[in-house]
PDB file of C-alpha atoms in Angstrom:
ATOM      1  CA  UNK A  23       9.420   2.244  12.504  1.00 68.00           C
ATOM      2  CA  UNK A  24       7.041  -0.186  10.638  1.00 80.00           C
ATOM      3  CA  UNK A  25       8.433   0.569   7.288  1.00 89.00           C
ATOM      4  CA  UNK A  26      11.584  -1.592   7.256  1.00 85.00           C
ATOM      5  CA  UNK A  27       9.678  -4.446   8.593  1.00 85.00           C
ATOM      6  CA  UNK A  28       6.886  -4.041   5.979  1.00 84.00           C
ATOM      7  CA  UNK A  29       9.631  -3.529   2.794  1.00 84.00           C
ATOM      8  CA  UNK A  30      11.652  -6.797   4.138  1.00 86.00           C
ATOM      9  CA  UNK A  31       8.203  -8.774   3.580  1.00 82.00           C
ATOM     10  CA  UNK A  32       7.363  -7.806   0.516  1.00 83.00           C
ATOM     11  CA  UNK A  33      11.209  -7.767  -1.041  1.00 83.00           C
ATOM     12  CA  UNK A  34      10.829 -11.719   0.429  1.00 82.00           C
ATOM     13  CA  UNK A  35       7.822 -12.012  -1.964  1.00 75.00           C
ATOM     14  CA  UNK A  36       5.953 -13.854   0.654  1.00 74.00           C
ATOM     15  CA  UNK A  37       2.529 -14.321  -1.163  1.00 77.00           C
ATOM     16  CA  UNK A  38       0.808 -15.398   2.486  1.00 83.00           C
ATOM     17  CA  UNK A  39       1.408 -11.636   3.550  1.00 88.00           C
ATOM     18  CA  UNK A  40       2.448  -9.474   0.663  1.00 89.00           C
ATOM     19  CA  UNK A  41      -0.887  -7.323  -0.171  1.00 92.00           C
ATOM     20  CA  UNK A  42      -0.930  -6.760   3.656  1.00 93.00           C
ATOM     21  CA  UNK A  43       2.508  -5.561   3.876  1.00 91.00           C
ATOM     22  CA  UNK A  44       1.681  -3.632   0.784  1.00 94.00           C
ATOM     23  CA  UNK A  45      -1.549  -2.188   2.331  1.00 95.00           C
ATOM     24  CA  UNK A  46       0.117  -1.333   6.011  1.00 93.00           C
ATOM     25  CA  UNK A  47       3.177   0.308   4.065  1.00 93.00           C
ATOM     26  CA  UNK A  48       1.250   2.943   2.382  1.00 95.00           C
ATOM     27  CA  UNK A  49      -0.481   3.478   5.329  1.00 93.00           C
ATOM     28  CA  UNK A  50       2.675   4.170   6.601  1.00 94.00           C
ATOM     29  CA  UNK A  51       3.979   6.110   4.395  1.00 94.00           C
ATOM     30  CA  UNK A  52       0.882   8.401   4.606  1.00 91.00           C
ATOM     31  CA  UNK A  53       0.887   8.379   8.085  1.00 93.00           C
ATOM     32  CA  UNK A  54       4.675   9.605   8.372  1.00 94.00           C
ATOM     33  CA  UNK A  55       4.037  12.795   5.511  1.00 92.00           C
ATOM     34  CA  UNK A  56       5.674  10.378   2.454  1.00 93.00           C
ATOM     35  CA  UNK A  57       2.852  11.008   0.359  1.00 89.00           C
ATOM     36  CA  UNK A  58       4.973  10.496  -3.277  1.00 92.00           C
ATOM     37  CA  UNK A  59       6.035   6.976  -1.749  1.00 93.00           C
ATOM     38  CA  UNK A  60       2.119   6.351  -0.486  1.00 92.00           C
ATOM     39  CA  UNK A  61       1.019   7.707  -4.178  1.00 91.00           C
ATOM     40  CA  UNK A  62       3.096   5.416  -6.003  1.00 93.00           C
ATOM     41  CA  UNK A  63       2.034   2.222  -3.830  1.00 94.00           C
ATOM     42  CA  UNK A  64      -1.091   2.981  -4.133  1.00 94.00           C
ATOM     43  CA  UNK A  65      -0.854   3.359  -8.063  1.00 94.00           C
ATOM     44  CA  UNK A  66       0.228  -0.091  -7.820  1.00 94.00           C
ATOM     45  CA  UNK A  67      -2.676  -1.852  -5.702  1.00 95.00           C
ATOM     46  CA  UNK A  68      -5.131  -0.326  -7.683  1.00 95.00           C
ATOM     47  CA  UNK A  69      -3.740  -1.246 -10.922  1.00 96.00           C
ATOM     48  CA  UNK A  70      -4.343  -4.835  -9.412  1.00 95.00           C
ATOM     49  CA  UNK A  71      -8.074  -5.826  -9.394  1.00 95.00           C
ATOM     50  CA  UNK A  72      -7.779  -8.959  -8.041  1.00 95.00           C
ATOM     51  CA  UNK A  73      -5.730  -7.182  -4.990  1.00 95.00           C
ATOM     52  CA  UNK A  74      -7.426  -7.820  -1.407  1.00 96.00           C
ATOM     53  CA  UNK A  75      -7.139  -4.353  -0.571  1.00 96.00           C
ATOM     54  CA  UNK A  76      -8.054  -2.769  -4.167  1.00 96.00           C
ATOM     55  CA  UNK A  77     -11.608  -0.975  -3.228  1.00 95.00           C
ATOM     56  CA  UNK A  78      -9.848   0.111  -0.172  1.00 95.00           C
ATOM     57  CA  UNK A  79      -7.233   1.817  -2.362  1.00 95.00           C
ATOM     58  CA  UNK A  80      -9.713   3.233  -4.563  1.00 94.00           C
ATOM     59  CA  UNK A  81     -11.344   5.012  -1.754  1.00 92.00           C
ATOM     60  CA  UNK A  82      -7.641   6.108  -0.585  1.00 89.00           C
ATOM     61  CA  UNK A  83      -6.511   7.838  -3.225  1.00 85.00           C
ATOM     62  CA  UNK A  84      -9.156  10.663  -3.134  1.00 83.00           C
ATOM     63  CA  UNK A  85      -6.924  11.616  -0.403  1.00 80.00           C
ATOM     64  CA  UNK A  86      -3.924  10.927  -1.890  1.00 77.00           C
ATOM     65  CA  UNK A  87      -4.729  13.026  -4.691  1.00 77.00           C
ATOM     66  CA  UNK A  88      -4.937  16.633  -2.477  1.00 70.00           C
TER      67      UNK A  88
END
């Protein structure tokens, strides 16, 4: 149910809330079984350093990974 909301704010490029949509997304892609579309967000956070929720990512994707 959160997904829509979450893709709508980050296809509206809203810099105030984008790498929290981006960051509750993949959570909720993980937490409804989508683990290619969690994967592929997550690629994308942690290719971004400078990303608020990069060591959280980083920390993720040992999970991701199984």
């Amino acid at each position: 149910a959160a997904i829509a909301p979450l893709n709508a704010v980050i296809e509206v490029q809203s810099v105030r809330y984008q790498s929290s949509a981006e960051w509750y997304l993949l959570l909720a892609y993980w937490g409804k079984g989508d683990k290619r579309s969690a994967k592929q967000l997550s690629q994308k956070i942690a290719s971004n350093t400078q990303h608020p929720y990069h060591d959280k990512v980083m920390q993720l994707q040992k999970y991701l990974a199984q």
